[in-house]
XYZ file of N, CA and C in Angstrom:
513
model
N -21.193 -6.710 -36.966
C -21.378 -7.024 -35.554
C -22.853 -6.792 -35.232
N -23.434 -7.757 -34.558
C -24.861 -7.631 -34.244
C -25.013 -6.553 -33.143
N -26.195 -6.051 -33.062
C -26.513 -5.024 -32.049
C -26.325 -5.592 -30.644
N -26.745 -6.837 -30.414
C -26.602 -7.451 -29.113
C -25.166 -7.593 -28.694
N -24.282 -7.993 -29.602
C -22.873 -8.113 -29.291
C -22.290 -6.708 -29.041
N -22.672 -5.737 -29.820
C -22.162 -4.362 -29.623
C -22.553 -3.814 -28.291
N -23.798 -4.060 -27.870
C -24.263 -3.573 -26.540
C -23.510 -4.293 -25.444
N -23.351 -5.617 -25.559
C -22.617 -6.370 -24.556
C -21.166 -5.903 -24.437
N -20.522 -5.668 -25.574
C -19.154 -5.189 -25.640
C -19.074 -3.807 -24.927
N -20.002 -2.929 -25.268
C -20.005 -1.573 -24.695
C -20.200 -1.687 -23.186
N -21.109 -2.551 -22.765
C -21.403 -2.707 -21.313
C -20.132 -3.253 -20.612
N -19.481 -4.205 -21.240
C -18.262 -4.805 -20.657
C -17.160 -3.782 -20.532
N -16.933 -2.977 -21.581
C -15.895 -1.961 -21.546
C -16.247 -0.904 -20.503
N -17.534 -0.495 -20.457
C -17.973 0.501 -19.497
C -17.744 0.025 -18.050
N -18.107 -1.245 -17.790
C -17.931 -1.797 -16.470
C -16.483 -1.877 -16.103
N -15.635 -2.207 -17.079
C -14.194 -2.260 -16.820
C -13.634 -0.921 -16.477
N -14.117 0.126 -17.145
C -13.674 1.494 -16.835
C -14.119 1.869 -15.437
N -15.398 1.627 -15.110
C -15.876 1.929 -13.791
C -15.131 1.163 -12.705
N -14.852 -0.102 -12.943
C -14.161 -0.856 -11.936
C -12.711 -0.464 -11.831
N -12.076 -0.040 -12.904
C -10.666 0.282 -12.853
C -10.439 1.639 -12.122
N -11.426 2.504 -12.098
C -11.176 3.780 -11.431
C -11.015 3.587 -9.909
N -11.553 2.538 -9.364
C -11.413 2.279 -7.928
C -9.927 1.984 -7.587
N -9.156 1.556 -8.564
C -7.766 1.159 -8.279
C -6.755 2.117 -8.934
N -7.220 3.319 -9.273
C -6.244 4.264 -9.874
C -5.474 4.968 -8.814
N -4.236 5.257 -9.159
C -3.400 6.061 -8.258
C -4.007 7.431 -8.104
N -4.059 7.889 -6.885
C -4.678 9.192 -6.668
C -4.137 9.897 -5.418
N -2.862 10.133 -5.337
C -2.409 10.974 -4.207
C -3.060 12.319 -4.343
N -3.461 12.885 -3.221
C -4.038 14.218 -3.248
C -3.579 15.015 -2.042
N -3.488 16.304 -2.221
C -3.157 17.202 -1.163
C -4.480 17.536 -0.423
N -4.429 17.277 0.900
C -5.659 17.491 1.698
C -5.316 18.371 2.886
N -6.348 19.037 3.394
C -6.203 19.764 4.657
C -6.181 18.776 5.777
N -5.237 18.935 6.703
C -5.132 18.001 7.837
C -4.439 18.737 8.979
N -5.132 18.860 10.083
C -4.468 19.437 11.272
C -3.588 18.338 11.829
N -2.313 18.494 11.688
C -1.337 17.448 12.130
C -0.300 18.037 13.060
N -0.709 18.887 13.938
C 0.215 19.591 14.833
C 1.120 18.667 15.663
N 0.662 17.423 15.887
C 1.468 16.514 16.692
C 2.549 15.795 15.849
N 2.499 15.949 14.536
C 3.498 15.270 13.663
C 4.312 16.308 12.919
N 5.612 16.030 12.839
C 6.504 16.897 12.090
C 6.370 16.703 10.604
N 6.583 17.764 9.830
C 6.604 17.625 8.378
C 7.550 16.504 7.941
N 7.073 15.680 7.010
C 7.910 14.559 6.540
C 7.513 13.247 7.166
N 6.715 13.303 8.230
C 6.250 12.083 8.908
C 5.211 11.382 8.042
N 5.240 10.042 8.013
C 4.215 9.274 7.379
C 3.235 8.827 8.512
N 1.951 9.029 8.317
C 0.926 8.582 9.269
C -0.021 7.672 8.521
N -0.163 6.457 9.022
C -1.094 5.488 8.449
C -2.259 5.340 9.421
N -3.461 5.678 8.919
C -4.668 5.533 9.728
C -5.386 4.270 9.251
N -5.138 3.197 9.998
C -5.613 1.877 9.569
C -7.147 1.886 9.361
N -7.894 2.515 10.285
C -9.349 2.479 10.156
C -9.836 3.203 8.915
N -9.107 4.190 8.444
C -9.464 4.912 7.213
C -8.914 4.213 5.985
N -7.911 3.355 6.146
C -7.197 2.755 5.056
C -6.578 3.890 4.145
N -5.919 4.789 4.845
C -5.223 5.936 4.184
C -3.879 6.151 4.795
N -2.957 6.563 4.000
C -1.590 6.948 4.401
C -1.459 8.432 4.117
N -0.959 9.170 5.105
C -0.704 10.607 4.966
C 0.754 10.897 5.080
N 1.284 11.684 4.153
C 2.613 12.229 4.287
C 2.447 13.694 4.695
N 2.860 13.991 5.930
C 2.611 15.344 6.497
C 3.526 16.334 5.770
N 2.900 17.383 5.227
C 3.655 18.437 4.562
C 3.933 19.620 5.524
N 2.875 19.994 6.296
C 2.992 21.076 7.302
C 1.837 20.907 8.232
N 1.630 21.853 9.172
C 0.588 21.667 10.176
C -0.814 21.627 9.560
N -1.016 22.080 8.329
C -2.340 22.113 7.771
C -2.545 21.274 6.501
N -1.507 20.589 6.054
C -1.597 19.892 4.778
C -0.838 18.547 4.801
N -1.354 17.643 3.993
C -0.708 16.337 3.822
C -1.020 15.806 2.423
N -0.181 14.879 1.959
C -0.498 14.160 0.755
C -1.150 12.877 1.244
N -2.331 12.543 0.679
C -3.104 11.382 1.149
C -3.126 10.325 0.038
N -2.944 9.064 0.415
C -2.965 7.937 -0.515
C -3.874 6.829 0.035
N -4.611 6.140 -0.792
C -5.343 4.973 -0.354
C -4.367 3.824 -0.114
N -4.646 2.989 0.858
C -3.780 1.847 1.140
C -4.605 0.626 1.565
N -4.008 -0.549 1.414
C -4.521 -1.771 2.027
C -3.750 -1.986 3.295
N -4.393 -2.515 4.315
C -3.799 -2.672 5.641
C -4.008 -4.069 6.149
N -3.560 -4.323 7.341
C -3.664 -5.680 7.914
C -5.099 -6.140 8.086
N -5.302 -7.397 7.717
C -6.625 -7.990 7.892
C -6.858 -8.239 9.430
N -8.062 -8.682 9.765
C -8.400 -8.904 11.145
C -7.357 -9.795 11.823
N -6.868 -9.382 12.946
C -5.857 -10.137 13.671
C -4.444 -9.883 13.240
N -4.261 -9.129 12.178
C -2.928 -8.851 11.623
C -2.555 -7.362 11.745
N -3.416 -6.542 12.309
C -3.183 -5.128 12.369
C -2.241 -4.812 13.552
N -1.569 -3.729 13.428
C -0.687 -3.295 14.507
C -0.697 -1.779 14.547
N -0.209 -1.208 15.613
C -0.077 0.246 15.726
C 1.228 0.537 16.434
N 1.775 1.680 16.133
C 3.030 2.081 16.810
C 3.825 3.030 15.922
N 5.002 3.342 16.386
C 5.871 4.255 15.697
C 7.172 3.536 15.358
N 7.584 3.683 14.066
C 8.780 3.033 13.599
C 9.417 4.015 12.582
N 10.318 3.538 11.760
C 10.900 4.368 10.712
C 11.286 3.509 9.513
N 11.473 4.166 8.395
C 11.883 3.483 7.223
C 13.298 3.031 7.362
N 13.521 1.754 7.229
C 14.856 1.158 7.375
C 15.591 0.987 6.077
N 14.826 0.726 5.017
C 15.446 0.522 3.693
C 14.506 0.844 2.594
N 15.034 1.188 1.436
C 14.182 1.487 0.219
C 14.710 0.631 -0.933
N 13.768 -0.026 -1.655
C 14.150 -0.985 -2.692
C 13.223 -0.858 -3.873
N 13.779 -0.831 -5.059
C 13.000 -0.878 -6.287
C 12.938 -2.293 -6.818
N 11.806 -2.724 -7.277
C 11.608 -4.112 -7.808
C 12.222 -5.144 -6.850
N 11.821 -5.135 -5.597
C 12.441 -6.052 -4.644
C 12.009 -7.481 -4.853
N 12.892 -8.416 -4.573
C 12.492 -9.834 -4.461
C 11.730 -9.974 -3.156
N 10.951 -11.054 -3.046
C 10.138 -11.247 -1.863
C 10.229 -12.664 -1.362
N 10.565 -12.795 -0.089
C 10.541 -14.074 0.555
C 9.431 -14.068 1.568
N 8.491 -14.966 1.470
C 7.353 -14.985 2.403
C 7.818 -15.188 3.828
N 7.350 -14.320 4.757
C 7.665 -14.567 6.184
C 7.084 -15.902 6.636
N 7.579 -16.382 7.760
C 7.210 -17.686 8.256
C 5.690 -17.876 8.399
N 5.019 -16.846 8.873
C 3.570 -16.942 9.063
C 2.840 -17.057 7.726
N 3.265 -16.366 6.718
C 2.679 -16.482 5.404
C 2.964 -17.831 4.803
N 4.189 -18.290 4.936
C 4.563 -19.586 4.416
C 3.773 -20.748 5.082
N 3.526 -20.558 6.375
C 2.752 -21.552 7.088
C 1.310 -21.604 6.564
N 0.728 -20.456 6.271
C -0.645 -20.388 5.738
C -0.727 -20.789 4.285
N 0.365 -20.528 3.561
C 0.366 -20.803 2.096
C 1.667 -21.553 1.745
N 1.733 -22.846 2.127
C 3.018 -23.597 1.960
C 3.356 -23.784 0.490
N 2.449 -23.566 -0.413
C 2.753 -23.761 -1.852
C 3.594 -22.610 -2.418
N 3.738 -21.514 -1.663
C 4.531 -20.387 -2.123
C 5.990 -20.757 -2.244
N 6.681 -20.262 -3.296
C 8.108 -20.501 -3.331
C 8.850 -19.741 -2.233
N 10.088 -20.115 -1.982
C 10.866 -19.446 -0.926
C 11.212 -17.995 -1.327
N 11.339 -17.758 -2.631
C 11.666 -16.398 -3.123
C 10.878 -16.188 -4.402
N 10.294 -14.990 -4.567
C 9.705 -14.597 -5.798
C 10.554 -13.392 -6.275
N 11.152 -13.508 -7.466
C 12.062 -12.430 -7.930
C 11.321 -11.107 -8.150
N 12.074 -10.021 -7.962
C 11.535 -8.719 -8.275
C 11.149 -8.599 -9.706
N 10.074 -7.891 -10.012
C 9.601 -7.770 -11.373
C 8.651 -8.849 -11.846
N 8.565 -9.940 -11.057
C 7.663 -11.027 -11.418
C 6.220 -10.574 -11.165
N 5.305 -10.917 -12.059
C 3.907 -10.516 -11.832
C 3.310 -11.218 -10.586
N 3.961 -12.226 -10.080
C 3.513 -12.946 -8.844
C 4.091 -12.306 -7.588
N 4.987 -11.350 -7.750
C 5.629 -10.737 -6.578
C 4.671 -9.757 -5.931
N 4.278 -9.983 -4.691
C 3.297 -9.124 -4.036
C 3.826 -7.738 -3.613
N 5.122 -7.543 -3.781
C 5.735 -6.240 -3.337
C 5.556 -5.145 -4.366
N 5.154 -5.472 -5.610
C 5.041 -4.467 -6.617
C 6.336 -3.866 -7.031
N 6.329 -2.609 -7.470
C 7.485 -1.955 -8.048
C 8.498 -1.405 -7.052
N 8.051 -1.274 -5.784
C 8.989 -0.692 -4.811
C 8.469 -1.094 -3.409
N 9.454 -1.071 -2.446
C 9.135 -1.344 -1.058
C 10.042 -0.485 -0.152
N 9.453 -0.129 0.921
C 10.224 0.575 1.972
C 10.027 -0.257 3.248
N 11.094 -0.898 3.701
C 10.971 -1.756 4.873
C 10.963 -0.911 6.126
N 10.238 -1.424 7.137
C 10.114 -0.730 8.397
C 10.969 -1.389 9.458
N 11.589 -0.605 10.324
C 12.413 -1.216 11.380
C 11.536 -1.927 12.366
N 12.142 -2.910 13.051
C 11.432 -3.622 14.126
C 10.502 -4.680 13.740
N 10.590 -5.194 12.486
C 9.716 -6.291 12.154
C 9.815 -6.696 10.697
N 8.868 -7.453 10.259
C 8.842 -7.929 8.876
C 7.886 -7.154 7.989
N 7.587 -5.928 8.391
C 6.584 -5.124 7.661
C 7.255 -4.165 6.701
N 6.476 -3.739 5.734
C 6.921 -2.777 4.698
C 5.768 -1.961 4.229
N 6.061 -0.826 3.661
C 5.130 -0.087 2.826
C 5.562 -0.419 1.411
N 4.627 -0.995 0.628
C 5.078 -1.473 -0.683
C 3.927 -1.389 -1.703
N 4.302 -1.609 -2.945
C 3.359 -1.640 -4.049
C 2.636 -2.981 -4.046
N 1.903 -3.265 -5.094
C 1.159 -4.504 -5.180
C 0.942 -4.979 -6.592
N 0.804 -6.264 -6.748
C 0.447 -6.830 -8.042
C -1.068 -7.153 -8.089
N -1.790 -6.720 -7.053
C -3.256 -6.888 -6.972
C -3.838 -5.535 -6.626
N -3.993 -4.618 -7.606
C -4.448 -3.258 -7.279
C -5.827 -3.210 -6.640
N -6.687 -4.133 -6.911
C -8.004 -4.194 -6.330
C -8.025 -4.405 -4.822
N -6.881 -4.803 -4.277
C -6.814 -5.015 -2.840
C -6.544 -3.724 -2.042
N -6.138 -2.672 -2.745
C -5.862 -1.404 -2.054
C -7.218 -0.838 -1.635
N -7.243 -0.436 -0.362
C -8.473 0.035 0.225
C -9.132 -0.922 1.147
N -8.569 -2.135 1.249
C -9.141 -3.117 2.067
C -8.306 -3.547 3.237
N -8.854 -4.471 4.044
C -8.136 -5.100 5.175
C -7.618 -6.414 4.612
N -6.381 -6.404 4.098
C -5.977 -7.487 3.182
C -4.628 -8.135 3.487
N -3.789 -7.504 4.236
C -2.386 -7.978 4.370
C -2.140 -8.691 5.721
N -0.937 -9.116 5.849
C -0.426 -9.695 7.082
C 0.163 -8.634 7.984
N -0.063 -7.380 7.668
C 0.432 -6.261 8.488
C 1.170 -5.173 7.690
N 1.514 -5.513 6.442
C 2.150 -4.548 5.606
C 1.152 -3.464 5.154
N 1.716 -2.347 4.685
C 0.892 -1.273 4.147
C 1.055 -1.396 2.648
N -0.038 -1.644 1.964
C -0.046 -1.954 0.527
C -0.565 -0.730 -0.278
N 0.223 -0.326 -1.285
C -0.159 0.828 -2.059
C -0.228 0.473 -3.561
N -0.948 1.295 -4.315
C -0.876 1.127 -5.763
C 0.524 1.448 -6.235
N 0.940 0.794 -7.326
C 2.343 0.958 -7.762
C 2.691 2.429 -8.120
N 1.762 3.145 -8.742
C 2.027 4.576 -9.006
C 2.179 5.411 -7.694
N 1.388 5.016 -6.726
C 1.430 5.757 -5.426
C 2.726 5.457 -4.653
N 3.156 4.167 -4.637
C 4.411 3.865 -3.922
C 5.585 4.532 -4.627
N 5.509 4.615 -5.952
C 6.561 5.319 -6.705
C 6.622 6.791 -6.294
N 5.435 7.430 -6.181
C 5.393 8.827 -5.765
C 5.921 9.020 -4.361
N 5.426 8.224 -3.409
C 5.888 8.332 -2.035
C 7.338 7.999 -1.873
N 7.840 6.989 -2.562
C 9.236 6.589 -2.582
C 10.152 7.760 -2.909
N 9.731 8.602 -3.840
C 10.530 9.735 -4.215
C 10.463 10.887 -3.245
N 9.510 10.912 -2.367
C 9.291 11.983 -1.405
C 9.950 11.767 -0.043
N 10.286 10.503 0.271
C 10.780 10.251 1.639
C 12.126 9.545 1.551
N 12.816 9.444 2.676
C 14.137 8.811 2.759
C 14.209 7.805 3.866
N 15.303 7.066 3.856
C 15.598 6.134 4.970
C 15.659 6.971 6.224
N 15.030 6.486 7.279
C 14.987 7.250 8.573
C 13.664 8.008 8.788
N 12.856 8.129 7.714
C 11.553 8.804 7.883
C 10.735 8.093 8.950
N 10.123 8.910 9.826
C 9.243 8.333 10.866
C 7.959 7.905 10.285
N 7.479 6.729 10.751
C 6.177 6.194 10.302
C 5.376 5.911 11.569
N 4.162 6.455 11.631
C 3.241 6.293 12.731
C 2.017 5.547 12.239
N 1.737 4.393 12.818
C 0.548 3.619 12.395
C -0.449 3.687 13.524
N -1.648 4.175 13.249
C -2.699 4.242 14.242
C -3.896 3.385 13.808
N -4.725 3.012 14.749
C -5.931 2.256 14.414
C -7.067 3.220 14.352
């Protein structure tokens, strides 16, 4: 192997490692004064692109998330209505209108399924907290209003909460 090829390969591998760390699952326990929220509440801070699971008045588990793009953001209080592993996905009417080439249903487990490995649907609308098949989108303003998590993170959160959990989304 020539030195030029070896250097190019090393640079490519190094860049891949650096780029992949931005999309690694990383729930962390953080200090958070959350006196207004009960333990077990999920708080999504859209402007931070972070989801917090409140543990007690001083601590929360924090996850990076992708949130609604411009014009697709929302705020309010809801709750988890359902929990699903490897869910199939049917594009909502608005998504289908913008992307008519999408099939009516993408089966769970498909690499084209935008829901990732798990989804928790929210009451009162077509939104969910879910995994993703595009990990580089986590941390951005990217969705039609859903809260998008890395697959390892949604798996972790899925195990910590139940149907009925309160979800508060703030801007």
